[in-house]
Structures are given as C-alpha cells and as structure tokens.
C-alpha cells in the first residue's frame, strides 16, 4: 500500500500589507490597504488584519473600503518588492522539502516525506517569523482541500490541523463557498436550493446535485466529505531530460540505430537516477535524410528510470515508426517526472533487485570515470 504523506498549505498573512509593515514599522498595528486609485475603479489588493475588522476585503472597490474604514492608510504597492520577498519565502520552503507546488506569490503546498506535518508546519512558521519577520499560517492535513481549510481556520499567524475525522465537526458548519470551485455564481445557485453550509452540500443527493452543477457534482460532493485526490503539481527545474545523436553520415543500418538508442537510454537513465526523477513518458525523436523530424511518445502506467526499461520503450517506438531510411538523427527524451517517494513501494522481484544493483554499480563507475567506461553488448556490436 502507498504510504500517506501529510500535506501542508503555507500562506502568508495579508502578504502585501505585511511586507509594507515590515519595510515601514510605523505601519505596524495600523489599518492599511494596498490598492488602486479610489477616484478611478481601483480595487483592494489586500489589507492588514486591522483593516479587516472594519469589513475591508480583497477585490472590494477602494472607494467602498475607505468608507468602511476611513482611517486606513492607502498604499499603491510595490510588486518588485513583493516578488523579492516571495523568493525569500520560497527559499525557506525549499530547505524543508523538494515536493512543493507553488500556488501563488504567497502560497504553496508542501508534501511531507519525513516527520509529521504538524512539526514541519511549526518549523516553517518559526523560520519565516525569525528570518523574515513575516506572519504566515500553515494548515496541515492528509489532502490539499483539508490543508487549505485548516490554514484558513488557523489564520492569522498560526499552525492548524484539520483531519478527516474532524470533517463533520469543523468543516460542515462552514459556508459552501469554502469549497474550491464554488465561486459567487455557484454559491448563489446552491443558496437558492437551500444549500448554505458544507453539511447541506454533503447531505444533498449527488444525482440531484449533478443537475445543478453538472460534471463538478462528484468532486464537490467528495470535497464536502473531506475527500480530495488531487496531487501536488510539483514544478521541477527541468521538465524533461533528453539526449540525441546526429550521425556523422546518414545510416540505413537498423542495428546501428538500436545501439545508438541503447546508448542514449543509458545516458537518460543515468540522469534520471542521479536526479531521483523517474519518468512516465518516454519519447523517441527521429530525423530523416530530408530533415523531416518526428517525435513519438509512450506514457506508461508506472514511472521508470532503468536503462533497459527506457531502451525497450524507444526500441519499440522506433520499430513501429521508423519510416523510410536513411536516418540522420535519433534522440531519447524522458518527461512527466514523479518523485521517487511517489512510486509504488511494491517489493522488487529478484531480477529487478539484480538489475537495480547492477545499475547502482554502473552509475558509480560512470560518475567517476565518465560515460565511456561501460559499453553494453549491443553497443560493442556497433563498434
Ligand atoms: P492572499 O493570500 O489571498 O491574501 P493575503 O495574503 O493578503 O491575506 P491572507 O492572510 O488571507 O492570506 O493573496 C496574496 C496576495 O496577493 C495579497 O497580499 C495581495 C494579492 N492579491 C491581489 O492582488 N488581489 C486579490 O484579489 C487577492 C485575493 C490577492
Ligand atoms: Mg496570503
């Protein structure tokens, strides 16, 4: 069975306003609004929690906000500065885990692979406070939805949890708009059918809900029960790893191509293993004499990083799509990475175990002596 990891949602409090307070300490404790010109159609980007007490909210016209809170100080904002601080926050998150989905300038989901989510949340809260002097809130749970709501409930400047068994007590009393995907229009529609709280939504028959909300009904129903299977969309620096060879002379020799593909698969496999990024999609690139170039891909149910597994895929792709020789270039690309921890932890067969050991040794040699140190049998036949 796959191990479950805690998920954190980290979100800075009143981000733009907090940065303004950081840079100008006289503003601390005061109602401030960062937003556009009140004479025009300027809206509130955000406001300090002191201004929120008066009912000021993001996206509200600044004119209205100033009516609600006349003593608020209006600031135009400084996006370059907010981006700079966002980068510093990002750097702190990356010290704790590589599994991060950055959602916006001040918000990210983190997947916890070691320790408990709560301890990690506390640590992040501590470091952001200590090093950046900014308030941040962290929600911890087993999925994105509950982590996000845990964070909303914890705000401001706090770490909170919301576990699945607390859904009836803590999630159900909240208004339906806390559920992702319920914007003002859907909210209005649901209200008109008497669905006001998350509990109302959870208890509403799914079939009837489908008539109101179409295909989103199932996910809304799941969310209302605290179920959320969305994965973290983790951005890696590289979206793909690839290698290619242009032959000194165009070739008609299939065996030669097979050997080249084997070598390229070894190169790509080595890099995938060094980065700890098994890939689900393997692609073949093929260029013909007339420079016509094709790419053919296969997406696998399970991510791979073994040389022979990659080779098997590209060889099959080549044999299926090789077209009319001569060939001028071949390439192998791996994409759609998964982190190693996400891979199913099924026990390996003795053959797989052996292959893994062999690869480890090969990788060590390659690291030490470079790629020419090892030749596969196919490659030798080419030489
Ligand atoms: P949020 O995290 O949504 O808001 P926040 O950080 O100001 O307050 P909270 O404590 O509730 O998290 O957005 C982050 C920043 O993005 C916010 O400081 C300003 C900007 N923003 C806008 O410019 N327009 C908007 O409508 C929203 C919601 C945010
Ligand atoms: Mg925020």
CSV table of C-alpha atoms and ligand atoms in Angstrom, one decimal:
chain,number,residue,atom,x,y,z
A,1,UNK,CA,0.0,0.0,0.0
A,2,UNK,CA,1.2,3.5,-0.7
A,3,UNK,CA,2.3,5.4,2.3
A,4,UNK,CA,0.3,8.5,3.0
A,5,UNK,CA,2.1,11.8,3.5
A,6,UNK,CA,0.9,14.8,5.3
A,7,UNK,CA,0.2,17.9,3.1
A,8,UNK,CA,0.8,21.4,4.2
A,9,UNK,CA,-0.6,24.6,2.9
A,10,UNK,CA,1.5,27.6,3.8
A,11,UNK,CA,0.1,31.0,3.1
A,12,UNK,CA,1.5,34.4,4.3
A,13,UNK,CA,-1.0,36.6,6.1
A,14,UNK,CA,-2.1,39.8,4.4
A,15,UNK,CA,1.0,39.4,2.3
A,16,UNK,CA,1.4,42.8,0.5
A,17,UNK,CA,0.3,44.7,3.6
A,18,UNK,CA,2.6,42.7,5.9
A,19,UNK,CA,5.6,43.5,3.6
A,20,UNK,CA,4.6,47.2,3.8
A,21,UNK,CA,4.6,46.9,7.6
A,22,UNK,CA,7.9,45.2,7.6
A,23,UNK,CA,9.5,47.9,5.5
A,24,UNK,CA,7.9,50.7,7.4
A,25,UNK,CA,7.5,49.8,11.1
A,26,UNK,CA,5.3,52.8,11.8
A,27,UNK,CA,2.6,51.0,9.9
A,28,UNK,CA,2.6,48.0,12.3
A,29,UNK,CA,-0.8,47.7,14.1
A,30,UNK,CA,-2.5,50.1,11.8
A,31,UNK,CA,-5.3,49.5,9.2
A,32,UNK,CA,-3.6,49.7,5.8
A,33,UNK,CA,-4.9,49.0,2.4
A,34,UNK,CA,-2.8,48.1,-0.7
A,35,UNK,CA,-4.8,49.0,-3.7
A,36,UNK,CA,-5.6,51.2,-6.7
A,37,UNK,CA,-6.7,54.8,-7.0
A,38,UNK,CA,-10.0,55.4,-5.2
A,39,UNK,CA,-11.0,58.1,-7.7
A,40,UNK,CA,-10.9,55.6,-10.5
A,41,UNK,CA,-12.1,52.0,-10.3
A,42,UNK,CA,-9.2,50.9,-8.1
A,43,UNK,CA,-9.8,47.7,-6.0
A,44,UNK,CA,-8.2,46.4,-2.8
A,45,UNK,CA,-5.3,44.0,-3.5
A,46,UNK,CA,-5.2,43.3,0.2
A,47,UNK,CA,-5.4,45.0,3.6
A,48,UNK,CA,-3.9,44.4,7.0
A,49,UNK,CA,-5.9,42.4,9.5
A,50,UNK,CA,-6.5,45.7,11.4
A,51,UNK,CA,-8.5,46.9,8.3
A,52,UNK,CA,-10.3,43.6,8.0
A,53,UNK,CA,-12.0,44.3,11.3
A,54,UNK,CA,-13.9,47.0,9.5
A,55,UNK,CA,-15.1,44.6,6.8
A,56,UNK,CA,-12.5,45.6,4.2
A,57,UNK,CA,-11.7,42.7,1.8
A,58,UNK,CA,-9.6,41.9,-1.3
A,59,UNK,CA,-11.2,42.8,-4.6
A,60,UNK,CA,-13.5,45.4,-3.0
A,61,UNK,CA,-13.5,48.9,-4.6
A,62,UNK,CA,-11.1,51.1,-2.7
A,63,UNK,CA,-13.8,53.7,-2.5
A,64,UNK,CA,-16.0,51.4,-0.6
A,65,UNK,CA,-13.1,50.2,1.6
A,66,UNK,CA,-12.3,53.8,2.6
A,67,UNK,CA,-16.0,54.3,3.5
A,68,UNK,CA,-15.8,51.3,5.8
A,69,UNK,CA,-12.5,52.3,7.3
A,70,UNK,CA,-11.8,56.0,6.8
A,71,UNK,CA,-8.7,56.0,8.9
A,72,UNK,CA,-7.0,53.3,6.7
A,73,UNK,CA,-3.8,54.3,5.0
A,74,UNK,CA,-3.9,53.6,1.3
A,75,UNK,CA,-0.7,52.4,-0.3
A,76,UNK,CA,-0.1,51.9,-4.1
A,77,UNK,CA,2.0,48.7,-3.6
A,78,UNK,CA,5.4,47.7,-4.9
A,79,UNK,CA,5.2,44.4,-6.9
A,80,UNK,CA,9.0,44.1,-7.4
A,81,UNK,CA,9.5,44.1,-3.6
A,82,UNK,CA,6.7,41.6,-3.0
A,83,UNK,CA,8.3,39.3,-5.6
A,84,UNK,CA,11.7,39.6,-3.9
A,85,UNK,CA,10.2,38.6,-0.5
A,86,UNK,CA,8.2,35.8,-2.2
A,87,UNK,CA,11.6,34.4,-3.4
A,88,UNK,CA,13.0,34.5,0.1
A,89,UNK,CA,9.9,32.6,1.4
A,90,UNK,CA,10.3,30.1,-1.4
A,91,UNK,CA,13.9,29.5,-0.5
A,92,UNK,CA,12.9,28.7,3.1
A,93,UNK,CA,10.2,26.2,1.9
A,94,UNK,CA,12.8,24.5,-0.2
A,95,UNK,CA,15.0,23.9,2.8
A,96,UNK,CA,12.3,21.6,4.1
A,97,UNK,CA,11.2,19.5,1.1
A,98,UNK,CA,11.7,19.4,-2.7
A,99,UNK,CA,8.0,18.5,-3.1
A,100,UNK,CA,6.4,21.9,-3.4
A,101,UNK,CA,3.6,23.2,-5.5
A,102,UNK,CA,3.8,27.0,-5.6
A,103,UNK,CA,0.2,28.2,-6.0
A,104,UNK,CA,0.6,32.0,-5.9
A,105,UNK,CA,3.0,34.7,-4.8
A,106,UNK,CA,2.5,33.9,-1.1
A,107,UNK,CA,1.1,30.4,-1.1
A,108,UNK,CA,2.4,26.8,-1.5
A,109,UNK,CA,1.5,23.2,-0.9
A,110,UNK,CA,4.3,21.1,0.6
A,111,UNK,CA,4.3,17.3,0.8
A,112,UNK,CA,5.9,15.9,3.9
A,113,UNK,CA,8.1,12.9,3.5
A,114,UNK,CA,9.7,12.8,6.9
A,115,UNK,CA,8.3,13.5,10.3
A,116,UNK,CA,4.9,14.8,11.0
A,117,UNK,CA,3.2,17.6,9.1
A,118,UNK,CA,2.5,19.5,12.2
A,119,UNK,CA,6.1,19.6,13.3
A,120,UNK,CA,7.1,20.7,9.9
A,121,UNK,CA,4.4,23.4,9.9
A,122,UNK,CA,5.7,24.7,13.3
A,123,UNK,CA,9.3,24.7,12.0
A,124,UNK,CA,8.4,26.7,8.8
A,125,UNK,CA,6.3,29.1,10.9
A,126,UNK,CA,9.3,29.6,13.2
A,127,UNK,CA,11.9,30.2,10.5
A,128,UNK,CA,9.7,32.6,8.4
A,129,UNK,CA,9.0,34.6,11.6
A,130,UNK,CA,12.6,34.6,12.7
A,131,UNK,CA,14.4,35.3,9.5
A,132,UNK,CA,11.8,37.3,7.5
A,133,UNK,CA,9.7,38.7,10.4
A,134,UNK,CA,6.6,38.0,8.5
A,135,UNK,CA,3.3,36.4,9.7
A,136,UNK,CA,2.5,33.1,8.0
A,137,UNK,CA,-0.2,30.5,8.6
A,138,UNK,CA,0.1,26.8,7.9
A,139,UNK,CA,-2.7,24.2,7.5
A,140,UNK,CA,-1.8,20.5,7.9
A,141,UNK,CA,-3.8,17.5,6.8
A,142,UNK,CA,-3.9,14.5,4.5
A,143,UNK,CA,-5.1,16.3,1.4
A,144,UNK,CA,-5.0,19.7,-0.3
A,145,UNK,CA,-8.5,20.6,0.5
A,146,UNK,CA,-8.3,20.0,4.2
A,147,UNK,CA,-4.9,21.5,4.5
A,148,UNK,CA,-6.2,24.7,2.7
A,149,UNK,CA,-9.2,24.9,5.1
A,150,UNK,CA,-7.0,24.2,8.1
A,151,UNK,CA,-4.9,27.1,7.1
A,152,UNK,CA,-8.0,29.4,6.7
A,153,UNK,CA,-9.2,28.4,10.1
A,154,UNK,CA,-5.7,28.9,11.7
A,155,UNK,CA,-5.2,32.4,10.3
A,156,UNK,CA,-3.6,34.7,11.2
A,157,UNK,CA,0.0,33.7,12.2
A,158,UNK,CA,-0.7,30.2,13.3
A,159,UNK,CA,-0.4,26.5,12.5
A,160,UNK,CA,-3.5,24.4,12.5
A,161,UNK,CA,-4.7,20.9,11.5
A,162,UNK,CA,-7.9,19.5,10.1
A,163,UNK,CA,-8.0,15.7,10.0
A,164,UNK,CA,-10.6,13.7,8.1
A,165,UNK,CA,-12.4,12.6,11.3
A,166,UNK,CA,-12.9,16.3,12.2
A,167,UNK,CA,-14.8,17.0,9.0
A,168,UNK,CA,-18.3,16.8,10.5
A,169,UNK,CA,-17.4,19.0,13.5
A,170,UNK,CA,-15.2,21.6,11.8
A,171,UNK,CA,-15.8,21.6,8.0
A,172,UNK,CA,-19.6,21.0,7.9
A,173,UNK,CA,-20.6,24.2,9.7
A,174,UNK,CA,-18.7,26.4,7.3
A,175,UNK,CA,-20.4,28.2,4.3
A,176,UNK,CA,-20.3,26.3,1.0
A,177,UNK,CA,-18.0,29.0,-0.6
A,178,UNK,CA,-15.0,27.5,1.3
A,179,UNK,CA,-15.1,24.6,-1.1
A,180,UNK,CA,-12.8,25.0,-4.1
A,181,UNK,CA,-14.7,25.5,-7.3
A,182,UNK,CA,-17.6,27.3,-5.6
A,183,UNK,CA,-17.4,30.9,-6.8
A,184,UNK,CA,-20.1,33.6,-6.4
A,185,UNK,CA,-22.3,32.2,-9.2
A,186,UNK,CA,-22.4,28.6,-8.0
A,187,UNK,CA,-22.8,29.8,-4.4
A,188,UNK,CA,-25.9,31.8,-5.4
A,189,UNK,CA,-27.3,28.8,-7.2
A,190,UNK,CA,-26.7,26.5,-4.3
A,191,UNK,CA,-28.2,29.0,-1.9
A,192,UNK,CA,-31.4,29.2,-4.0
A,193,UNK,CA,-31.7,25.4,-3.4
A,194,UNK,CA,-31.2,25.8,0.3
A,195,UNK,CA,-27.6,24.5,0.3
A,196,UNK,CA,-25.9,27.0,2.6
A,197,UNK,CA,-23.4,25.0,4.6
A,198,UNK,CA,-20.9,22.3,3.7
A,199,UNK,CA,-23.1,19.9,5.6
A,200,UNK,CA,-26.1,20.8,3.4
A,201,UNK,CA,-23.8,20.1,0.4
A,202,UNK,CA,-22.6,16.8,1.9
A,203,UNK,CA,-26.1,15.6,2.5
A,204,UNK,CA,-27.6,16.7,-0.8
A,205,UNK,CA,-28.1,13.7,-3.2
A,206,UNK,CA,-25.3,13.6,-5.7
A,207,UNK,CA,-27.6,12.9,-8.7
A,208,UNK,CA,-29.7,16.0,-7.9
A,209,UNK,CA,-26.5,18.0,-7.4
A,210,UNK,CA,-25.4,16.9,-10.9
A,211,UNK,CA,-28.4,18.6,-12.4
A,212,UNK,CA,-27.4,21.9,-10.6
A,213,UNK,CA,-23.6,21.8,-11.0
A,214,UNK,CA,-23.0,19.4,-14.0
A,215,UNK,CA,-19.9,17.3,-14.0
A,216,UNK,CA,-18.4,19.1,-11.0
A,217,UNK,CA,-21.0,17.5,-8.8
A,218,UNK,CA,-18.9,14.4,-7.9
A,219,UNK,CA,-15.9,16.4,-6.8
A,220,UNK,CA,-18.0,18.9,-4.9
A,221,UNK,CA,-19.6,16.0,-3.1
A,222,UNK,CA,-16.3,14.5,-2.3
A,223,UNK,CA,-14.9,17.8,-1.1
A,224,UNK,CA,-17.9,18.2,1.2
A,225,UNK,CA,-17.0,14.9,2.8
A,226,UNK,CA,-13.3,16.0,3.1
A,227,UNK,CA,-12.2,13.7,0.2
A,228,UNK,CA,-9.7,15.1,-2.2
A,229,UNK,CA,-7.4,13.1,-4.5
A,230,UNK,CA,-5.7,16.0,-6.3
A,231,UNK,CA,-2.0,15.5,-6.4
A,232,UNK,CA,0.6,18.2,-5.8
A,233,UNK,CA,1.7,19.7,-9.1
A,234,UNK,CA,5.4,19.9,-8.4
A,235,UNK,CA,7.4,22.0,-10.8
A,236,UNK,CA,10.8,20.7,-11.4
A,237,UNK,CA,13.6,22.8,-12.8
A,238,UNK,CA,13.7,20.6,-15.8
A,239,UNK,CA,10.5,19.4,-17.5
A,240,UNK,CA,12.3,16.8,-19.5
A,241,UNK,CA,15.7,15.1,-19.8
A,242,UNK,CA,16.9,14.2,-23.3
A,243,UNK,CA,19.9,13.1,-25.3
A,244,UNK,CA,20.3,12.8,-29.0
A,245,UNK,CA,22.9,11.9,-31.6
A,246,UNK,CA,23.4,13.2,-35.2
A,247,UNK,CA,25.2,10.6,-37.1
A,248,UNK,CA,28.4,11.5,-39.0
A,249,UNK,CA,26.8,10.0,-42.0
A,250,UNK,CA,23.1,9.1,-42.6
A,251,UNK,CA,22.6,5.5,-42.0
A,252,UNK,CA,20.3,2.6,-43.2
A,253,UNK,CA,21.5,0.3,-40.5
A,254,UNK,CA,18.8,-0.7,-38.0
A,255,UNK,CA,21.2,-2.4,-35.7
A,256,UNK,CA,23.3,0.8,-35.6
A,257,UNK,CA,20.2,2.7,-34.6
A,258,UNK,CA,19.3,0.2,-31.9
A,259,UNK,CA,22.8,0.5,-30.5
A,260,UNK,CA,22.6,4.3,-30.5
A,261,UNK,CA,19.2,4.2,-28.8
A,262,UNK,CA,20.7,1.9,-26.2
A,263,UNK,CA,23.5,4.3,-25.5
A,264,UNK,CA,21.1,7.3,-25.3
A,265,UNK,CA,18.8,5.3,-23.0
A,266,UNK,CA,21.7,4.7,-20.7
A,267,UNK,CA,22.5,8.4,-20.7
A,268,UNK,CA,19.0,9.5,-20.0
A,269,UNK,CA,18.5,6.7,-17.4
A,270,UNK,CA,21.7,7.8,-15.6
A,271,UNK,CA,20.5,11.4,-15.4
A,272,UNK,CA,17.0,10.3,-14.2
A,273,UNK,CA,18.5,8.2,-11.4
A,274,UNK,CA,21.0,10.9,-10.4
A,275,UNK,CA,18.2,13.4,-10.0
A,276,UNK,CA,15.9,10.9,-8.4
A,277,UNK,CA,13.2,11.6,-11.1
A,278,UNK,CA,11.7,8.5,-12.6
A,279,UNK,CA,9.6,9.5,-15.7
A,280,UNK,CA,6.3,8.2,-17.0
A,281,UNK,CA,6.6,9.4,-20.6
A,282,UNK,CA,9.4,8.3,-22.9
A,283,UNK,CA,9.8,9.8,-26.4
A,284,UNK,CA,11.7,8.9,-29.5
A,285,UNK,CA,12.9,11.6,-31.9
A,286,UNK,CA,13.9,10.6,-35.4
A,287,UNK,CA,15.2,12.8,-38.2
A,288,UNK,CA,15.3,11.5,-41.7
A,289,UNK,CA,17.7,12.4,-44.5
A,290,UNK,CA,15.4,15.2,-45.8
A,291,UNK,CA,15.4,16.8,-42.3
A,292,UNK,CA,11.8,15.7,-41.7
A,293,UNK,CA,11.6,15.1,-37.9
A,294,UNK,CA,9.1,13.1,-36.0
A,295,UNK,CA,8.6,12.5,-32.2
A,296,UNK,CA,6.7,9.5,-30.9
A,297,UNK,CA,5.9,9.0,-27.2
A,298,UNK,CA,4.6,6.4,-24.9
A,299,UNK,CA,3.2,7.2,-21.4
A,300,UNK,CA,3.5,4.3,-19.0
A,301,UNK,CA,1.3,3.4,-16.0
A,302,UNK,CA,4.4,3.5,-13.8
A,303,UNK,CA,7.3,5.8,-13.9
A,304,UNK,CA,10.7,4.2,-14.9
A,305,UNK,CA,14.4,5.1,-14.6
A,306,UNK,CA,16.2,1.9,-15.7
A,307,UNK,CA,18.3,1.9,-18.8
A,308,UNK,CA,16.8,-1.3,-20.2
A,309,UNK,CA,13.3,-0.2,-19.5
A,310,UNK,CA,13.8,3.0,-21.3
A,311,UNK,CA,15.5,1.2,-24.2
A,312,UNK,CA,12.7,-1.2,-24.6
A,313,UNK,CA,10.2,1.6,-25.0
A,314,UNK,CA,12.3,3.6,-27.5
A,315,UNK,CA,13.3,0.5,-29.5
A,316,UNK,CA,9.6,-0.5,-29.8
A,317,UNK,CA,8.7,3.1,-30.8
A,318,UNK,CA,11.5,3.0,-33.4
A,319,UNK,CA,10.5,-0.3,-34.8
A,320,UNK,CA,6.9,0.9,-35.1
A,321,UNK,CA,7.6,4.3,-36.6
A,322,UNK,CA,11.0,4.1,-38.3
A,323,UNK,CA,9.7,5.1,-41.7
A,324,UNK,CA,12.0,5.0,-44.7
A,325,UNK,CA,15.7,5.2,-44.2
A,326,UNK,CA,18.3,6.7,-44.2
A,327,UNK,CA,18.2,8.2,-40.7
A,328,UNK,CA,20.1,11.2,-39.7
A,329,UNK,CA,19.5,11.7,-36.0
A,330,UNK,CA,17.9,9.9,-33.1
A,331,UNK,CA,17.0,11.2,-29.7
A,332,UNK,CA,15.5,9.8,-26.4
A,333,UNK,CA,13.6,12.0,-24.0
A,334,UNK,CA,12.0,11.3,-20.6
A,335,UNK,CA,9.3,13.6,-19.2
A,336,UNK,CA,6.4,13.6,-16.7
A,337,UNK,CA,8.6,13.0,-13.7
A,338,UNK,CA,7.5,11.6,-10.5
A,339,UNK,CA,9.4,11.9,-7.3
A,340,UNK,CA,10.9,8.6,-6.0
A,341,UNK,CA,8.7,8.7,-2.9
A,342,UNK,CA,5.6,8.8,-5.1
A,343,UNK,CA,6.5,5.5,-6.8
A,344,UNK,CA,4.6,2.5,-5.5
A,345,UNK,CA,6.6,0.7,-2.9
A,346,UNK,CA,5.9,-2.8,-4.3
A,347,UNK,CA,8.6,-5.3,-3.4
A,348,UNK,CA,11.1,-6.0,-6.2
A,349,UNK,CA,11.4,-9.3,-7.9
A,350,UNK,CA,14.9,-11.0,-7.6
A,351,UNK,CA,15.6,-10.0,-11.3
A,352,UNK,CA,14.6,-6.4,-10.6
A,353,UNK,CA,16.7,-6.4,-7.5
A,354,UNK,CA,19.7,-7.6,-9.5
A,355,UNK,CA,19.1,-5.1,-12.2
A,356,UNK,CA,19.0,-2.3,-9.6
A,357,UNK,CA,22.2,-3.4,-8.1
A,358,UNK,CA,23.9,-3.5,-11.5
A,359,UNK,CA,22.7,0.0,-12.3
A,360,UNK,CA,24.0,1.3,-9.0
A,361,UNK,CA,27.4,0.0,-9.8
A,362,UNK,CA,27.3,1.3,-13.3
A,363,UNK,CA,26.2,4.7,-12.1
A,364,UNK,CA,29.1,4.8,-9.6
A,365,UNK,CA,31.6,4.0,-12.4
A,366,UNK,CA,30.0,6.5,-14.8
A,367,UNK,CA,30.1,9.2,-12.2
A,368,UNK,CA,33.8,8.5,-11.5
A,369,UNK,CA,35.1,7.8,-15.0
A,370,UNK,CA,32.6,9.4,-17.4
A,371,UNK,CA,30.2,7.7,-19.8
A,372,UNK,CA,32.8,5.9,-21.9
A,373,UNK,CA,33.6,3.5,-19.2
A,374,UNK,CA,30.8,1.0,-19.9
A,375,UNK,CA,29.6,-0.4,-23.1
A,376,UNK,CA,26.6,-2.6,-23.4
A,377,UNK,CA,26.8,-5.7,-25.6
A,378,UNK,CA,24.7,-4.0,-28.3
A,379,UNK,CA,27.0,-1.0,-28.3
A,380,UNK,CA,30.0,-3.3,-28.6
A,381,UNK,CA,28.5,-4.9,-31.7
A,382,UNK,CA,28.3,-1.4,-33.2
A,383,UNK,CA,32.0,-0.7,-32.5
B,1,LIG,P1,-4.0,36.1,-0.4
B,1,LIG,O1,-3.0,35.1,0.2
B,1,LIG,O2,-5.2,35.6,-1.0
B,1,LIG,O3,-4.3,37.2,0.6
B,1,LIG,P2,-3.4,37.8,1.8
B,1,LIG,O4,-2.1,37.2,1.9
B,1,LIG,O5,-3.3,39.3,1.5
B,1,LIG,O6,-4.3,37.6,3.0
B,1,LIG,P3,-4.5,36.2,3.8
B,1,LIG,O7,-4.0,36.4,5.2
B,1,LIG,O8,-6.0,36.0,3.8
B,1,LIG,O9,-3.7,35.1,3.1
B,1,LIG,O10,-3.2,36.8,-1.6
B,1,LIG,C1,-1.8,37.1,-1.5
B,1,LIG,C2,-1.5,38.5,-2.1
B,1,LIG,O11,-2.0,38.5,-3.5
B,1,LIG,C3,-2.2,39.6,-1.4
B,1,LIG,O12,-1.4,40.1,-0.3
B,1,LIG,C4,-2.4,40.6,-2.5
B,1,LIG,C5,-2.5,39.8,-3.8
B,1,LIG,N1,-3.9,39.7,-4.2
B,1,LIG,C6,-4.4,40.6,-5.1
B,1,LIG,O13,-3.6,41.5,-5.7
B,1,LIG,N2,-5.7,40.6,-5.5
B,1,LIG,C7,-6.6,39.7,-4.9
B,1,LIG,O14,-7.8,39.7,-5.3
B,1,LIG,C8,-6.1,38.8,-3.9
B,1,LIG,C9,-7.1,37.8,-3.3
B,1,LIG,C10,-4.8,38.9,-3.6
B,2,LIG,MG1,-1.9,35.1,1.9
